[in-house]
Amino acid sequence: MSQIQIPGSSGYALMSDKSLEFYKDPMHFCNSRIHSYGSRIFQARLLNKPTLFVCSVKGMKELLCEKVNVFDTSYTTSMCKLFGDTVCFTNDLICPPCQTGEEAQLLRLSLMQLFRGKMLDSYADYINRVCARNLKDFSLSSEPVAVYTMFKRLATELMLGIFLNADAEESAALSKQITQLSTQHWHGLISAPVKVKVSVWSSAFTQALEAKEKLLNIINERLQSEEDGLISKIKNVPFPENTNATQHLLLFISALIPKALASLLTSFTVELAGTDKINIRKRAQENEDYLNHVLLEVERLWPSFIGGRRIAKQDTTLCGYMVPKGYLALFVAFAVHRDPEIFDNPDEFQPERWSGRNAGQEKLLCCFGNGSRNCIGIDLNNVILKTAAGYLLNHYSWDLDPPNQSLHYKWLPVSRPAEDPKIKFTCSSKT
Ligand code: HEM
């Protein structure tokens, strides 16, 4: 094994913890260290644990693909408590051909059937309808639209309709109740990861656990009453004893997913706003391949999530650096996606790169994870993103209103301009 030490220092407990600095501005945190260490792999202490930061494509591929059997997924305790037993938290025996935990892999295969092929086609009409319902008539109002809030509402409606058969118009009260509970559940996830005493009833975490119980009850009722759609099919998934359909539906309807979709749709809209982007919008409207490349470029520059966490099960190496057993590893999506070894002019929005130097290299991105533990909702996400983006391109021109808004991005809990961008949509000449 190579003996090269990882650049940087994990220091000693608490005193050297860099969590605050990281959470305040993750991009600056990573870029300044990449610059001073001259390495896209470095270490620091995060959440009081020695952590390896992986900011190169090569490192991300080694972590998530070649060494998937050496690094387990490692979510925070609060996340496990709030979501319960789901595929995300399953790590177990290694299955040699697919190089990942057998139990997790079987569960993934079963769940993925719900998001592929004919099942996916069966959601297409619903996705079209909900997009049209939420995105129509923008040009009738003189007011600009706060796009992140609007896309979050759209994505929440989609998730509740697809996963629980709870349509925002037909079951308005239920839909509202679930949305409020999901928000309360979410606030527990983003509250500081502290130990919660039973006596501290007012804490966001305790309230989130209460919301979780209420959501589980609603989901169970829907599971018993609904005979169509995904919710009826998920009952046939052969879940292992310790995990079940209810818990997975809780994960799928959580606020996490609408926020991630809204993040990408907001970045798409902002990136293509303005009269100077008229040709890009026209080309994306007329050419599906080009629209795919535009969306890839949005995912590359503005991935919704910071990345994902792993833990080393044994002493190992990554990109030649020594990684001791028990070290955490964080792949940082925005930094991986701006690796200049792979992406020329990495900070520039250039959809053309996907038909040029980076043609066929979509698998070097990690907006939806990578390797055998990547996102099982990728195909569903793509249908939703393309339908919503396609609707906007077919019906509108758009621009920032007012023109000089701050578009400074925040990265946590999902990436987006810190102030919700206001966009004025006008009917495009074709419609
Ligand atoms: C824009 C929307 C979404 C984004 C950006 C996203 C992103 C991700 C990422 C980055 C991972 C990998 C995490 C890691 O490696 O630690 C992941 C895993 C996962 N995603 Fe998504 N996701 C999205 C939507 C969805 C949807 C709609 C579903 C529901 C079907 C879903 C279900 C999952 C599951 C179950 C996993 C865990 C897979 C495993 O551990 O084997 N995601 N997602």
Short mmCIF file of C-alpha atoms and ligand atoms in Angstrom, two decimals:
data_model
loop_
_atom_site.label_atom_id
_atom_site.label_comp_id
_atom_site.label_asym_id
_atom_site.label_seq_id
_atom_site.Cartn_x
_atom_site.Cartn_y
_atom_site.Cartn_z
CA MET A 1 0.00 0.00 0.00
CA SER A 2 1.22 3.50 -0.83
CA GLN A 3 2.31 5.49 2.20
CA ILE A 4 1.48 8.96 0.86
CA GLN A 5 -0.26 11.05 3.53
CA ILE A 6 -3.47 12.82 2.58
CA PRO A 7 -2.82 16.59 2.24
CA GLY A 8 -4.30 18.69 5.06
CA SER A 9 -4.99 17.78 8.64
CA SER A 10 -7.85 16.23 10.58
CA GLY A 11 -6.42 17.62 13.81
CA TYR A 12 -7.84 16.69 17.19
CA ALA A 13 -11.37 16.44 18.54
CA LEU A 14 -13.60 19.56 18.44
CA MET A 15 -10.77 22.11 18.49
CA SER A 16 -9.86 21.52 14.86
CA ASP A 17 -13.40 20.92 13.65
CA LYS A 18 -14.09 22.78 10.40
CA SER A 19 -17.83 22.09 10.13
CA LEU A 20 -18.89 25.72 10.58
CA GLU A 21 -16.45 26.94 7.96
CA PHE A 22 -17.57 24.20 5.55
CA TYR A 23 -21.31 24.76 6.03
CA LYS A 24 -20.93 28.53 5.68
CA ASP A 25 -19.39 28.36 2.22
CA PRO A 26 -18.56 24.84 0.97
CA MET A 27 -17.33 26.08 -2.41
CA HIS A 28 -14.81 28.49 -0.90
CA PHE A 29 -13.82 25.83 1.67
CA CYS A 30 -12.95 23.31 -1.05
CA ASN A 31 -11.48 25.71 -3.59
CA SER A 32 -9.13 27.37 -1.10
CA ARG A 33 -7.78 23.97 0.04
CA ILE A 34 -7.50 22.57 -3.49
CA HIS A 35 -5.48 25.68 -4.28
CA SER A 36 -3.22 25.64 -1.22
CA TYR A 37 -2.58 21.85 -1.21
CA GLY A 38 -2.37 21.58 -5.01
CA SER A 39 -4.56 18.48 -4.68
CA ARG A 40 -8.23 17.72 -5.30
CA ILE A 41 -8.09 15.14 -2.49
CA PHE A 42 -7.49 16.51 1.01
CA GLN A 43 -8.52 15.97 4.61
CA ALA A 44 -10.13 18.08 7.35
CA ARG A 45 -12.23 17.41 10.45
CA LEU A 46 -15.98 17.56 9.70
CA LEU A 47 -18.74 16.93 12.26
CA ASN A 48 -15.84 16.06 14.52
CA LYS A 49 -14.72 13.14 12.30
CA PRO A 50 -11.57 12.88 10.18
CA THR A 51 -12.90 13.32 6.66
CA LEU A 52 -11.41 12.85 3.23
CA PHE A 53 -12.73 15.38 0.70
CA VAL A 54 -12.94 13.95 -2.80
CA CYS A 55 -13.04 16.69 -5.44
CA SER A 56 -11.67 14.94 -8.56
CA VAL A 57 -13.45 12.76 -11.12
CA LYS A 58 -10.80 10.04 -10.68
CA GLY A 59 -11.23 10.05 -6.89
CA MET A 60 -15.04 9.99 -7.13
CA LYS A 61 -14.96 7.01 -9.54
CA GLU A 62 -12.53 5.11 -7.32
CA LEU A 63 -14.66 5.80 -4.22
CA LEU A 64 -18.07 4.99 -5.72
CA CYS A 65 -17.21 2.36 -8.32
CA GLU A 66 -13.88 0.52 -8.02
CA LYS A 67 -13.87 0.58 -4.18
CA VAL A 68 -17.62 0.35 -3.53
CA ASN A 69 -16.88 -2.77 -1.46
CA VAL A 70 -14.32 -0.94 0.69
CA PHE A 71 -16.39 2.15 1.52
CA ASP A 72 -19.86 1.78 3.09
CA THR A 73 -22.55 4.42 2.74
CA SER A 74 -22.60 6.48 5.92
CA TYR A 75 -25.53 8.73 6.65
CA THR A 76 -25.84 10.79 9.83
CA THR A 77 -27.66 9.25 12.81
CA SER A 78 -30.38 11.91 12.57
CA MET A 79 -31.07 10.93 8.95
CA CYS A 80 -31.38 7.25 9.87
CA LYS A 81 -33.78 8.14 12.69
CA LEU A 82 -35.91 10.37 10.53
CA PHE A 83 -36.22 7.98 7.61
CA GLY A 84 -36.01 4.59 9.29
CA ASP A 85 -35.01 1.46 7.40
CA THR A 86 -34.58 2.13 3.70
CA VAL A 87 -32.24 0.99 0.96
CA CYS A 88 -30.08 4.08 1.59
CA PHE A 89 -28.93 2.75 4.94
CA THR A 90 -28.42 -0.86 3.87
CA ASN A 91 -24.82 -2.08 3.74
CA ASP A 92 -24.02 -5.76 3.86
CA LEU A 93 -22.40 -8.73 2.16
CA ILE A 94 -20.60 -8.08 -1.08
CA CYS A 95 -21.97 -9.65 -4.20
CA PRO A 96 -18.91 -10.15 -6.49
CA PRO A 97 -20.47 -9.56 -9.94
CA CYS A 98 -22.12 -6.29 -9.02
CA GLN A 99 -19.57 -5.39 -6.34
CA THR A 100 -22.06 -4.09 -3.85
CA GLY A 101 -24.01 -5.34 -0.85
CA GLU A 102 -26.28 -8.21 -1.89
CA GLU A 103 -29.21 -7.10 0.23
CA ALA A 104 -28.96 -3.50 -0.94
CA GLN A 105 -28.59 -4.63 -4.54
CA LEU A 106 -31.64 -6.91 -4.47
CA LEU A 107 -33.69 -4.17 -2.89
CA ARG A 108 -32.49 -1.68 -5.49
CA LEU A 109 -33.38 -4.04 -8.34
CA SER A 110 -36.90 -4.54 -6.98
CA LEU A 111 -37.46 -0.84 -6.37
CA MET A 112 -36.00 0.17 -9.71
CA GLN A 113 -38.72 -1.75 -11.56
CA LEU A 114 -41.08 0.96 -10.31
CA PHE A 115 -39.12 3.66 -12.10
CA ARG A 116 -38.27 2.05 -15.44
CA GLY A 117 -39.84 1.12 -18.78
CA LYS A 118 -43.63 0.76 -18.84
CA MET A 119 -44.06 1.93 -15.26
CA LEU A 120 -42.20 5.12 -16.09
CA ASP A 121 -44.31 5.60 -19.25
CA SER A 122 -47.43 5.31 -17.13
CA TYR A 123 -46.47 8.46 -15.16
CA ALA A 124 -45.79 10.53 -18.30
CA ASP A 125 -49.38 11.80 -18.72
CA TYR A 126 -49.62 12.76 -15.09
CA ILE A 127 -46.28 14.59 -15.22
CA ASN A 128 -47.43 16.49 -18.33
CA ARG A 129 -50.71 17.44 -16.71
CA VAL A 130 -49.19 18.68 -13.45
CA CYS A 131 -46.49 20.65 -15.32
CA ALA A 132 -49.12 22.31 -17.52
CA ARG A 133 -51.29 23.07 -14.47
CA ASN A 134 -48.43 24.76 -12.61
CA LEU A 135 -46.61 26.45 -15.49
CA LYS A 136 -49.49 27.85 -17.54
CA ASP A 137 -50.66 31.45 -17.60
CA PHE A 138 -47.45 33.00 -16.27
CA SER A 139 -47.55 35.60 -19.02
CA LEU A 140 -51.04 36.76 -17.97
CA SER A 141 -49.67 38.27 -14.76
CA SER A 142 -47.60 41.43 -14.65
CA GLU A 143 -45.79 40.05 -11.58
CA PRO A 144 -42.52 38.12 -11.94
CA VAL A 145 -42.47 34.55 -10.60
CA ALA A 146 -40.32 33.48 -7.63
CA VAL A 147 -39.11 30.38 -9.45
CA TYR A 148 -37.61 28.19 -6.71
CA THR A 149 -40.80 28.39 -4.63
CA MET A 150 -42.91 27.72 -7.72
CA PHE A 151 -40.83 24.69 -8.81
CA LYS A 152 -40.87 23.27 -5.28
CA ARG A 153 -44.68 23.38 -5.31
CA LEU A 154 -44.74 21.73 -8.74
CA ALA A 155 -42.31 18.97 -7.68
CA THR A 156 -44.18 18.35 -4.40
CA GLU A 157 -47.44 17.91 -6.31
CA LEU A 158 -45.71 15.46 -8.65
CA MET A 159 -44.22 13.37 -5.86
CA LEU A 160 -47.49 13.14 -3.89
CA GLY A 161 -49.42 12.26 -7.04
CA ILE A 162 -46.91 9.65 -8.27
CA PHE A 163 -46.14 8.01 -4.93
CA LEU A 164 -49.42 8.28 -2.99
CA ASN A 165 -52.08 8.89 -5.67
CA ALA A 166 -52.81 12.12 -3.81
CA ASP A 167 -53.49 14.74 -6.45
CA ALA A 168 -53.24 18.38 -5.35
CA GLU A 169 -56.60 19.26 -6.94
CA GLU A 170 -58.63 16.13 -6.32
CA SER A 171 -57.33 15.60 -2.76
CA ALA A 172 -56.48 19.19 -1.87
CA ALA A 173 -56.86 18.91 1.92
CA LEU A 174 -54.81 15.71 2.17
CA SER A 175 -52.15 17.10 -0.11
CA LYS A 176 -51.90 20.23 2.05
CA GLN A 177 -51.69 18.20 5.25
CA ILE A 178 -48.89 15.97 3.90
CA THR A 179 -46.96 18.98 2.60
CA GLN A 180 -47.09 20.64 6.03
CA LEU A 181 -45.97 17.44 7.78
CA SER A 182 -43.15 16.95 5.26
CA THR A 183 -41.92 20.47 5.99
CA GLN A 184 -41.93 19.74 9.73
CA HIS A 185 -40.12 16.44 9.04
CA TRP A 186 -37.56 18.29 6.92
CA HIS A 187 -36.82 20.86 9.62
CA GLY A 188 -35.64 17.99 11.82
CA LEU A 189 -33.21 16.93 9.13
CA ILE A 190 -31.60 20.34 8.86
CA SER A 191 -31.63 21.07 12.60
CA ALA A 192 -28.19 20.77 14.20
CA PRO A 193 -27.20 17.11 14.65
CA VAL A 194 -27.39 17.22 18.45
CA LYS A 195 -28.48 14.55 20.93
CA VAL A 196 -32.13 15.23 21.72
CA LYS A 197 -33.35 14.64 25.26
CA VAL A 198 -36.93 13.45 25.68
CA SER A 199 -37.61 16.51 27.80
CA VAL A 200 -36.79 18.92 24.96
CA TRP A 201 -40.20 18.58 23.30
CA SER A 202 -39.94 21.84 21.46
CA SER A 203 -36.84 20.89 19.49
CA ALA A 204 -37.18 20.73 15.74
CA PHE A 205 -35.92 17.17 15.83
CA THR A 206 -38.59 15.97 18.23
CA GLN A 207 -41.28 17.67 16.17
CA ALA A 208 -39.85 16.04 13.08
CA LEU A 209 -40.15 12.61 14.70
CA GLU A 210 -43.79 13.40 15.49
CA ALA A 211 -44.38 14.45 11.89
CA LYS A 212 -42.75 11.22 10.77
CA GLU A 213 -45.23 9.13 12.78
CA LYS A 214 -48.17 11.05 11.34
CA LEU A 215 -46.82 10.68 7.82
CA LEU A 216 -46.31 6.94 8.33
CA ASN A 217 -49.95 6.63 9.42
CA ILE A 218 -51.19 8.47 6.33
CA ILE A 219 -48.97 6.37 4.07
CA ASN A 220 -50.23 3.15 5.68
CA GLU A 221 -53.84 4.20 5.12
CA ARG A 222 -53.08 4.98 1.46
CA LEU A 223 -51.27 1.66 1.08
CA GLN A 224 -54.39 -0.15 2.22
CA SER A 225 -56.91 1.85 0.22
CA GLU A 226 -55.19 2.52 -3.13
CA GLU A 227 -55.46 -0.08 -5.88
CA ASP A 228 -53.76 1.71 -8.77
CA GLY A 229 -50.41 3.21 -9.59
CA LEU A 230 -47.04 2.90 -7.92
CA ILE A 231 -48.49 2.67 -4.43
CA SER A 232 -50.30 -0.55 -5.37
CA LYS A 233 -47.17 -2.00 -7.05
CA ILE A 234 -44.79 -1.24 -4.19
CA LYS A 235 -46.76 -3.70 -2.05
CA ASN A 236 -45.36 -6.50 -4.27
CA VAL A 237 -41.72 -5.56 -3.70
CA PRO A 238 -40.08 -8.35 -1.65
CA PHE A 239 -38.75 -6.17 1.17
CA PRO A 240 -36.55 -7.87 3.76
CA GLU A 241 -38.17 -8.19 7.17
CA ASN A 242 -36.59 -5.14 8.71
CA THR A 243 -37.63 -2.67 6.08
CA ASN A 244 -40.87 -2.02 4.27
CA ALA A 245 -42.92 -0.19 1.70
CA THR A 246 -44.14 2.49 4.14
CA GLN A 247 -40.63 3.54 5.07
CA HIS A 248 -39.58 3.84 1.44
CA LEU A 249 -42.66 5.87 0.55
CA LEU A 250 -41.76 8.20 3.44
CA LEU A 251 -38.36 8.73 1.84
CA PHE A 252 -39.85 9.29 -1.63
CA ILE A 253 -42.40 11.88 -0.46
CA SER A 254 -39.97 13.66 1.84
CA ALA A 255 -39.20 17.32 1.14
CA LEU A 256 -35.71 16.29 0.02
CA ILE A 257 -36.71 15.25 -3.49
CA PRO A 258 -38.92 18.25 -4.46
CA LYS A 259 -36.15 20.54 -3.23
CA ALA A 260 -33.58 18.73 -5.37
CA LEU A 261 -35.80 18.92 -8.47
CA ALA A 262 -36.62 22.58 -7.78
CA SER A 263 -32.91 23.29 -7.41
CA LEU A 264 -32.11 21.95 -10.90
CA LEU A 265 -35.14 23.60 -12.54
CA THR A 266 -34.26 26.93 -10.91
CA SER A 267 -30.67 26.70 -12.16
CA PHE A 268 -31.94 25.79 -15.64
CA THR A 269 -34.29 28.81 -15.71
CA VAL A 270 -31.70 31.24 -14.40
CA GLU A 271 -28.97 29.95 -16.72
CA LEU A 272 -31.23 30.40 -19.78
CA ALA A 273 -32.77 33.73 -18.76
CA GLY A 274 -32.36 36.84 -20.88
CA THR A 275 -32.45 38.06 -24.46
CA ASP A 276 -28.81 37.01 -24.92
CA LYS A 277 -29.88 33.37 -24.33
CA ILE A 278 -32.58 33.43 -27.01
CA ASN A 279 -30.57 31.21 -29.37
CA ILE A 280 -29.78 28.63 -26.69
CA ARG A 281 -33.49 28.47 -25.75
CA LYS A 282 -34.54 28.15 -29.40
CA ARG A 283 -32.01 25.40 -30.06
CA ALA A 284 -33.00 23.52 -26.90
CA GLN A 285 -36.65 23.79 -27.90
CA GLU A 286 -36.04 22.40 -31.39
CA ASN A 287 -33.39 19.79 -30.68
CA GLU A 288 -33.86 17.17 -27.96
CA ASP A 289 -30.17 16.21 -27.94
CA TYR A 290 -29.24 19.81 -27.31
CA LEU A 291 -31.82 20.08 -24.50
CA ASN A 292 -30.21 16.98 -22.93
CA HIS A 293 -26.82 18.69 -23.14
CA VAL A 294 -28.20 21.88 -21.57
CA LEU A 295 -29.61 19.84 -18.68
CA LEU A 296 -26.33 17.94 -18.28
CA GLU A 297 -24.50 21.23 -18.08
CA VAL A 298 -26.96 22.48 -15.42
CA GLU A 299 -26.38 19.25 -13.43
CA ARG A 300 -22.62 19.68 -13.83
CA LEU A 301 -22.41 23.29 -12.65
CA TRP A 302 -25.26 23.28 -10.12
CA PRO A 303 -25.77 19.74 -8.72
CA SER A 304 -28.63 19.84 -6.19
CA PHE A 305 -26.78 18.08 -3.39
CA ILE A 306 -23.36 18.67 -1.94
CA GLY A 307 -22.52 14.99 -2.55
CA GLY A 308 -22.55 11.85 -0.41
CA ARG A 309 -20.73 10.31 2.52
CA ARG A 310 -18.89 7.01 2.83
CA ILE A 311 -16.85 5.34 5.58
CA ALA A 312 -13.71 3.24 5.07
CA LYS A 313 -14.34 -0.32 6.31
CA GLN A 314 -10.63 -1.11 6.34
CA ASP A 315 -7.27 0.59 5.80
CA THR A 316 -7.14 1.43 2.11
CA THR A 317 -5.93 3.99 -0.44
CA LEU A 318 -7.65 6.53 -2.63
CA CYS A 319 -5.79 8.04 -5.57
CA GLY A 320 -2.63 6.68 -3.91
CA TYR A 321 -3.27 8.37 -0.54
CA MET A 322 -3.40 6.28 2.60
CA VAL A 323 -6.92 6.17 4.10
CA PRO A 324 -7.18 4.61 7.58
CA LYS A 325 -10.14 2.44 8.57
CA GLY A 326 -12.99 4.54 10.01
CA TYR A 327 -12.17 7.66 7.97
CA LEU A 328 -15.17 9.33 6.38
CA ALA A 329 -15.02 10.25 2.69
CA LEU A 330 -17.20 12.99 1.20
CA PHE A 331 -17.49 13.24 -2.57
CA VAL A 332 -18.18 16.89 -3.32
CA ALA A 333 -20.29 16.99 -6.48
CA PHE A 334 -19.73 20.62 -7.56
CA ALA A 335 -15.96 20.26 -7.12
CA VAL A 336 -15.80 16.89 -8.94
CA HIS A 337 -17.82 18.46 -11.76
CA ARG A 338 -15.33 21.31 -12.10
CA ASP A 339 -12.25 19.09 -12.31
CA PRO A 340 -10.13 20.79 -15.03
CA GLU A 341 -8.52 17.43 -15.93
CA ILE A 342 -11.84 16.46 -17.52
CA PHE A 343 -13.74 19.69 -18.14
CA ASP A 344 -12.08 22.53 -20.08
CA ASN A 345 -13.03 25.98 -18.74
CA PRO A 346 -14.86 24.17 -15.95
CA ASP A 347 -16.73 27.22 -14.59
CA GLU A 348 -18.30 28.08 -17.94
CA PHE A 349 -21.76 26.99 -19.05
CA GLN A 350 -21.03 25.21 -22.33
CA PRO A 351 -23.68 22.68 -23.41
CA GLU A 352 -21.59 22.08 -26.57
CA ARG A 353 -18.92 20.27 -24.51
CA TRP A 354 -21.29 17.26 -24.38
CA SER A 355 -21.14 16.85 -28.15
CA GLY A 356 -17.42 17.73 -28.27
CA ARG A 357 -14.61 16.80 -25.92
CA ASN A 358 -16.94 15.36 -23.26
CA ALA A 359 -19.24 13.45 -25.61
CA GLY A 360 -20.30 10.16 -23.98
CA GLN A 361 -18.83 11.14 -20.59
CA GLU A 362 -22.12 11.67 -18.71
CA LYS A 363 -21.07 8.90 -16.33
CA LEU A 364 -18.28 11.13 -15.00
CA LEU A 365 -20.90 13.28 -13.24
CA CYS A 366 -22.26 12.56 -9.76
CA CYS A 367 -25.29 14.84 -9.47
CA PHE A 368 -27.27 11.61 -8.97
CA GLY A 369 -24.43 9.69 -7.34
CA ASN A 370 -22.44 7.17 -9.37
CA GLY A 371 -21.78 3.44 -9.59
CA SER A 372 -23.95 0.72 -8.12
CA ARG A 373 -25.34 2.93 -5.31
CA ASN A 374 -26.46 5.78 -7.53
CA CYS A 375 -29.93 7.34 -7.47
CA ILE A 376 -32.71 4.90 -8.32
CA GLY A 377 -34.91 7.80 -9.43
CA ILE A 378 -32.61 8.97 -12.29
CA ASP A 379 -34.98 8.08 -15.13
CA LEU A 380 -37.97 9.58 -13.33
CA ASN A 381 -35.97 12.74 -12.60
CA ASN A 382 -35.02 13.06 -16.26
CA VAL A 383 -38.62 12.77 -17.44
CA ILE A 384 -39.71 15.43 -14.95
CA LEU A 385 -36.83 17.79 -15.78
CA LYS A 386 -37.35 17.45 -19.52
CA THR A 387 -41.12 17.87 -19.31
CA ALA A 388 -40.95 21.01 -17.18
CA ALA A 389 -38.02 22.51 -19.13
CA GLY A 390 -39.73 21.57 -22.44
CA TYR A 391 -42.97 23.26 -21.35
CA LEU A 392 -41.18 26.51 -20.51
CA LEU A 393 -39.21 26.47 -23.78
CA ASN A 394 -42.35 25.79 -25.84
CA HIS A 395 -44.43 28.53 -24.28
CA TYR A 396 -42.23 31.34 -23.04
CA SER A 397 -39.32 33.69 -23.32
CA TRP A 398 -38.03 34.77 -19.95
CA ASP A 399 -35.78 37.24 -18.21
CA LEU A 400 -34.80 38.27 -14.70
CA ASP A 401 -37.14 40.97 -13.35
CA PRO A 402 -35.63 43.13 -11.92
CA PRO A 403 -32.59 42.56 -14.16
CA ASN A 404 -29.88 43.08 -11.53
CA GLN A 405 -30.72 40.50 -8.84
CA SER A 406 -28.11 38.81 -6.69
CA LEU A 407 -27.62 35.29 -8.03
CA HIS A 408 -25.13 34.31 -5.36
CA TYR A 409 -25.52 30.57 -4.79
CA LYS A 410 -25.91 28.85 -1.48
CA TRP A 411 -25.12 25.13 -1.50
CA LEU A 412 -26.88 23.85 1.57
CA PRO A 413 -29.26 22.19 2.07
CA VAL A 414 -29.65 22.22 -1.73
CA SER A 415 -27.93 24.46 -4.25
CA ARG A 416 -29.78 27.56 -5.46
CA PRO A 417 -29.42 31.34 -5.54
CA ALA A 418 -29.77 32.38 -1.88
CA GLU A 419 -32.52 34.85 -2.83
CA ASP A 420 -35.30 33.20 -4.79
CA PRO A 421 -34.82 34.54 -8.37
CA LYS A 422 -37.74 36.53 -9.82
CA ILE A 423 -38.40 35.78 -13.46
CA LYS A 424 -40.78 37.46 -15.88
CA PHE A 425 -42.20 35.06 -18.45
CA THR A 426 -43.64 36.35 -21.71
CA CYS A 427 -45.51 34.31 -24.30
CA SER A 428 -43.07 33.20 -26.97
CA SER A 429 -44.12 34.16 -30.50
CA LYS A 430 -44.84 30.54 -31.47
CA THR A 431 -47.76 30.16 -29.03
C1 HEM B 1 -33.38 15.90 -8.64
C2 HEM B 1 -33.75 14.86 -7.90
C3 HEM B 1 -32.77 13.93 -7.24
C4 HEM B 1 -31.44 14.07 -6.98
C5 HEM B 1 -30.52 15.27 -7.28
C6 HEM B 1 -30.99 12.85 -6.35
C7 HEM B 1 -29.68 12.60 -5.98
C8 HEM B 1 -29.23 11.42 -5.43
C9 HEM B 1 -27.86 11.15 -5.07
C10 HEM B 1 -26.69 12.12 -5.23
C11 HEM B 1 -27.82 9.89 -4.57
C12 HEM B 1 -26.56 9.14 -4.12
C13 HEM B 1 -26.21 9.44 -2.68
C14 HEM B 1 -24.90 8.79 -2.30
O1 HEM B 1 -24.19 8.23 -3.12
O2 HEM B 1 -24.58 8.85 -1.09
C15 HEM B 1 -29.16 9.37 -4.58
C16 HEM B 1 -29.52 8.14 -4.09
C17 HEM B 1 -30.81 7.72 -4.02
N1 HEM B 1 -31.92 8.33 -4.58
FE1 HEM B 1 -31.98 10.12 -5.48
N2 HEM B 1 -32.05 12.00 -6.22
C18 HEM B 1 -33.16 12.62 -6.76
C19 HEM B 1 -34.42 12.10 -6.88
C20 HEM B 1 -34.79 10.86 -6.42
C21 HEM B 1 -36.10 10.28 -6.60
C22 HEM B 1 -37.29 10.90 -7.39
C23 HEM B 1 -36.08 9.10 -5.94
C24 HEM B 1 -37.23 8.14 -5.80
C25 HEM B 1 -37.36 7.13 -6.48
C26 HEM B 1 -34.75 8.91 -5.39
C27 HEM B 1 -34.34 7.80 -4.66
C28 HEM B 1 -33.03 7.57 -4.28
C29 HEM B 1 -32.62 6.41 -3.49
C30 HEM B 1 -33.53 5.32 -2.93
C31 HEM B 1 -31.23 6.50 -3.33
C32 HEM B 1 -30.31 5.56 -2.55
C33 HEM B 1 -29.78 4.46 -3.45
C34 HEM B 1 -28.86 3.51 -2.69
O3 HEM B 1 -28.44 3.83 -1.58
O4 HEM B 1 -28.55 2.45 -3.24
N3 HEM B 1 -33.99 10.00 -5.70
N4 HEM B 1 -30.00 10.33 -5.12
#
